[in-house]
Amino acid sequence: MAVQDRTVLILYGSETGNAQDVAEELGRVCQRLHFKSRVEELDAVDLNALLQHRFVIFVISTTGQGDMPHNSLLFWKRLLRKKLPPGCLSSVQYTTFGLGDSTYLKRLEQLGATTFIESFEADEQFPDGIDGSFVRWSETLSKHLLEHHPPPFGLKPIPDNVILPAKWSLSNALENSQVVNGHYSPQLSELPPASLLPIPNGWTATLADNVRLTPETHWQDVRLVSFDIPRREGVKLQCNPGDCLTVYPKNFPQDAQKLITLMGWDDIADRPLDLSLCDSLPQNLYIDPKCTLREIILNNIDFTAIPRRSFLKSMSYFSTNPDHKERLLEFTMTEYLDEYFDYATRSRRSILEVLEEFTSVKLPAERVLDIFPLIRGRDFSIANGGIKLNHPTDENITRVELLVALVKYRTILRKPRQGLCSRYLENLPVGSSLTVTHKPVLSPIHGPQNAQRPLVAIATGTGLAPIRALIHERLTHPSRAPMHLFFGNRNRDADYFFHDEWDAAVRDGNLDVFLAFSRDQRTKIYVQDLLREEAKRLEGPIMDNGIFCVCGGSTKMADAAKRAVFDPFSEGAEDVEERKKVLSTLTWWQEIW
């Protein structure tokens, strides 16, 4: 099939949505240069699609230990097929913007594809973060395309002060909506809507329990949240260690009403809409086509998110105040990245709070899906496994437990910050039903054969969740190798999760436990310190093809733990090279967020 000259295919693989945001922004960059841009998740296209576009841009956000995101695994399998001839992608010109490790795409070069500009790998640890890296790289991309592939004769790039046509518009639905007779004042509930979201491959879960594990006086609220999930179409949910349950939070009615009033949407918020009249809709919009604008806002619009620069730019188009417009545009400029960071990122201002400050901005309701980010599901590692997944009384139900640290903190702003999903789960009544999805582990380390390999599990904080699931699963196998748990947190009295379980496992001879509570003594102790102290003990699992798992919320911790295991094993040994070979084949499994 012939290549369309001014087309760009932008493919993303994303777990948290960061890569999708970047891909959408790149689509707008190309659109301003009069390229027809198509933005898709990787699994939504086959390899032939690459051959049909002038350029292909990959935006990949790898996870944990460099694994490809779930929505790119099918594409990756297609790319790895052995029957693909070496030069089958020789006509493909591509580049990549990686959020993490994008070495997977080296396979493209093996199949003949070539890069048209240098690829880039961004990292949150960079001085100006992913945002700053993206701004500079996208400017390089624009300059290259403009210089080597200028717009057709007579056309100039669409300037930044001109808003692009909406990719997703509610215009048709709003124009054909029925006016509600009389003055309608909705009765606002205190809690988010209880309706089930129509999520593909979703499971209906009922909240069975929501127990706080940390003391009421403790600064952090950590919950053990339990869901009961019945069979779906006769199939029982099967969970393995490392799997995730994805929860889709909703907004609170009072906050949604605040947005509606602020934008001047009161007269149309409760009109019946038919979304089937819309030309196109976002793929991850989970709502019944027969709905209202209010229901879209409650269930799908993430107005509690920190505004991206692209959102602030969209705001500027609809401001009637010149000073507001100028300030909003400054936040989007490269030279003002520091000010944007201070205003939005460091302070953790929400979109709603920004709209409350820039009162001259009235965003049109028909563009709500085009301008606002959509609520994304939050992944939680499943914290139980083996027979602990069985419901106490009903064999048709899977009991899933999550170890959740509710996100509450303060910034320079007066109002305390709270995560959308944290607030949703904190206030969800026991007995409530919601739609969840199940995400299988990418690199399995469970099963009877793996149970016969020694386990060294290293966890901090709520990183204990997948470790607990794995230990539960291993205990179901009669033949299993020794297990060692290294756990670190702040205080033993407040943060030692599931201590009764671990004490019992130690008494039964099933587990060795090593604890590091950093705040319980004057000299701070971390898990990596314990690993170095136990270097001799760890030689056995290393030499016996053991499995090493590291789980927690810090890449620095994971790196320090790896050095604490690897360095003592090889340093100063007479057979250094042999030991390095052993380490090169060691199973090192990470779940870091």
mmCIF file of C-alpha atoms in Angstrom, residues 73-200:
data_model
loop_
_atom_site.group_PDB
_atom_site.id
_atom_site.type_symbol
_atom_site.label_atom_id
_atom_site.label_comp_id
_atom_site.label_asym_id
_atom_site.label_seq_id
_atom_site.Cartn_x
_atom_site.Cartn_y
_atom_site.Cartn_z
ATOM 1 C CA LEU A 73 2.532 -6.560 24.403
ATOM 2 C CA LEU A 74 0.544 -7.713 21.371
ATOM 3 C CA PHE A 75 2.459 -5.322 19.096
ATOM 4 C CA TRP A 76 5.734 -6.525 20.573
ATOM 5 C CA LYS A 77 4.813 -10.150 19.877
ATOM 6 C CA ARG A 78 4.037 -9.239 16.277
ATOM 7 C CA LEU A 79 7.392 -7.511 15.997
ATOM 8 C CA LEU A 80 9.243 -10.559 17.336
ATOM 9 C CA ARG A 81 7.792 -13.055 14.861
ATOM 10 C CA LYS A 82 10.656 -15.061 13.383
ATOM 11 C CA LYS A 83 9.043 -15.329 9.957
ATOM 12 C CA LEU A 84 9.339 -11.567 9.395
ATOM 13 C CA PRO A 85 11.934 -10.992 6.623
ATOM 14 C CA PRO A 86 14.926 -8.798 7.583
ATOM 15 C CA GLY A 87 14.028 -5.845 5.347
ATOM 16 C CA CYS A 88 10.263 -5.864 5.715
ATOM 17 C CA LEU A 89 10.230 -2.445 7.432
ATOM 18 C CA SER A 90 12.893 -0.814 5.250
ATOM 19 C CA SER A 91 10.491 1.929 4.157
ATOM 20 C CA VAL A 92 9.631 2.897 7.745
ATOM 21 C CA GLN A 93 11.151 6.088 9.144
ATOM 22 C CA TYR A 94 10.697 6.348 12.873
ATOM 23 C CA THR A 95 11.853 7.944 16.090
ATOM 24 C CA THR A 96 11.128 7.310 19.751
ATOM 25 C CA PHE A 97 10.500 9.344 22.850
ATOM 26 C CA GLY A 98 11.029 6.925 25.707
ATOM 27 C CA LEU A 99 9.891 7.271 29.300
ATOM 28 C CA GLY A 100 12.243 4.648 30.639
ATOM 29 C CA ASP A 101 13.964 1.882 28.702
ATOM 30 C CA SER A 102 13.065 1.868 24.983
ATOM 31 C CA THR A 103 15.702 -0.646 23.863
ATOM 32 C CA TYR A 104 12.869 -2.945 22.793
ATOM 33 C CA LEU A 105 12.537 -0.918 19.629
ATOM 34 C CA LYS A 106 16.004 -1.946 18.445
ATOM 35 C CA ARG A 107 14.065 -4.753 16.806
ATOM 36 C CA LEU A 108 12.783 -2.173 14.305
ATOM 37 C CA GLU A 109 16.315 -1.632 13.034
ATOM 38 C CA GLN A 110 16.784 -5.385 12.601
ATOM 39 C CA LEU A 111 13.775 -5.319 10.285
ATOM 40 C CA GLY A 112 15.198 -2.449 8.237
ATOM 41 C CA ALA A 113 13.501 0.612 9.741
ATOM 42 C CA THR A 114 15.588 3.794 10.054
ATOM 43 C CA THR A 115 15.346 6.800 12.361
ATOM 44 C CA PHE A 116 14.593 10.211 10.861
ATOM 45 C CA ILE A 117 15.723 12.138 13.959
ATOM 46 C CA GLU A 118 17.613 11.018 17.029
ATOM 47 C CA SER A 119 15.512 9.206 19.592
ATOM 48 C CA PHE A 120 15.333 10.402 23.183
ATOM 49 C CA GLU A 121 14.874 8.777 26.569
ATOM 50 C CA ALA A 122 13.421 11.014 29.258
ATOM 51 C CA ASP A 123 13.476 10.434 32.987
ATOM 52 C CA GLU A 124 11.769 12.002 35.997
ATOM 53 C CA GLN A 125 15.239 12.321 37.528
ATOM 54 C CA PHE A 126 16.346 14.808 34.859
ATOM 55 C CA PRO A 127 16.765 18.379 36.209
ATOM 56 C CA ASP A 128 13.754 19.658 34.258
ATOM 57 C CA GLY A 129 11.822 16.385 34.446
ATOM 58 C CA ILE A 130 9.888 14.746 31.641
ATOM 59 C CA ASP A 131 8.056 17.976 30.785
ATOM 60 C CA GLY A 132 11.238 19.926 30.152
ATOM 61 C CA SER A 133 12.776 17.075 28.188
ATOM 62 C CA PHE A 134 9.666 16.753 26.067
ATOM 63 C CA VAL A 135 9.469 20.474 25.282
ATOM 64 C CA ARG A 136 13.022 20.535 23.980
ATOM 65 C CA TRP A 137 12.734 17.294 22.025
ATOM 66 C CA SER A 138 9.405 18.296 20.437
ATOM 67 C CA GLU A 139 10.984 21.585 19.335
ATOM 68 C CA THR A 140 13.759 19.581 17.659
ATOM 69 C CA LEU A 141 11.125 17.432 15.965
ATOM 70 C CA SER A 142 9.219 20.499 14.726
ATOM 71 C CA LYS A 143 12.347 22.124 13.321
ATOM 72 C CA HIS A 144 13.334 18.940 11.504
ATOM 73 C CA LEU A 145 9.907 18.434 9.946
ATOM 74 C CA LEU A 146 9.621 22.097 8.992
ATOM 75 C CA GLU A 147 13.073 22.168 7.406
ATOM 76 C CA HIS A 148 12.988 18.855 5.566
ATOM 77 C CA HIS A 149 9.258 18.479 4.967
ATOM 78 C CA PRO A 150 7.751 21.975 4.750
ATOM 79 C CA PRO A 151 3.981 22.390 4.393
ATOM 80 C CA PRO A 152 2.499 22.241 0.892
ATOM 81 C CA PHE A 153 2.747 25.363 -1.275
ATOM 82 C CA GLY A 154 0.790 28.284 0.112
ATOM 83 C CA LEU A 155 0.370 26.837 3.603
ATOM 84 C CA LYS A 156 2.117 28.040 6.720
ATOM 85 C CA PRO A 157 2.330 26.272 10.083
ATOM 86 C CA ILE A 158 -0.757 26.853 12.197
ATOM 87 C CA PRO A 159 0.384 29.368 14.826
ATOM 88 C CA ASP A 160 0.133 28.560 18.510
ATOM 89 C CA ASN A 161 -2.443 31.295 19.072
ATOM 90 C CA VAL A 162 -4.941 29.473 16.846
ATOM 91 C CA ILE A 163 -6.832 26.622 18.470
ATOM 92 C CA LEU A 164 -6.879 23.346 16.585
ATOM 93 C CA PRO A 165 -10.159 21.651 15.652
ATOM 94 C CA ALA A 166 -11.463 19.401 18.409
ATOM 95 C CA LYS A 167 -10.471 15.768 18.047
ATOM 96 C CA TRP A 168 -13.434 14.710 20.172
ATOM 97 C CA SER A 169 -16.493 16.935 20.237
ATOM 98 C CA LEU A 170 -19.857 16.738 21.990
ATOM 99 C CA SER A 171 -21.368 19.280 19.573
ATOM 100 C CA ASN A 172 -23.729 16.856 17.840
ATOM 101 C CA ALA A 173 -24.911 15.382 21.127
ATOM 102 C CA LEU A 174 -25.471 18.806 22.701
ATOM 103 C CA GLU A 175 -27.218 20.253 19.652
ATOM 104 C CA ASN A 176 -29.664 17.357 19.628
ATOM 105 C CA SER A 177 -30.185 17.237 23.389
ATOM 106 C CA GLN A 178 -33.612 17.771 24.866
ATOM 107 C CA VAL A 179 -34.195 20.805 27.030
ATOM 108 C CA VAL A 180 -35.326 19.830 30.515
ATOM 109 C CA ASN A 181 -38.711 21.409 31.213
ATOM 110 C CA GLY A 182 -38.754 23.892 34.047
ATOM 111 C CA HIS A 183 -35.920 24.727 36.415
ATOM 112 C CA TYR A 184 -34.098 21.551 37.348
ATOM 113 C CA SER A 185 -32.078 21.460 40.550
ATOM 114 C CA PRO A 186 -30.361 18.085 40.929
ATOM 115 C CA GLN A 187 -30.188 16.521 44.372
ATOM 116 C CA LEU A 188 -26.474 16.160 45.000
ATOM 117 C CA SER A 189 -25.338 13.055 46.815
ATOM 118 C CA GLU A 190 -22.405 13.238 49.199
ATOM 119 C CA LEU A 191 -20.731 10.269 47.509
ATOM 120 C CA PRO A 192 -19.668 9.519 43.926
ATOM 121 C CA PRO A 193 -22.240 7.763 41.722
ATOM 122 C CA ALA A 194 -22.797 4.079 42.449
ATOM 123 C CA SER A 195 -23.515 3.091 38.836
ATOM 124 C CA LEU A 196 -21.246 0.452 37.281
ATOM 125 C CA LEU A 197 -18.974 1.683 34.502
ATOM 126 C CA PRO A 198 -19.163 -0.193 31.160
ATOM 127 C CA ILE A 199 -15.452 -1.054 31.054
ATOM 128 C CA PRO A 200 -14.374 -3.720 28.533
#
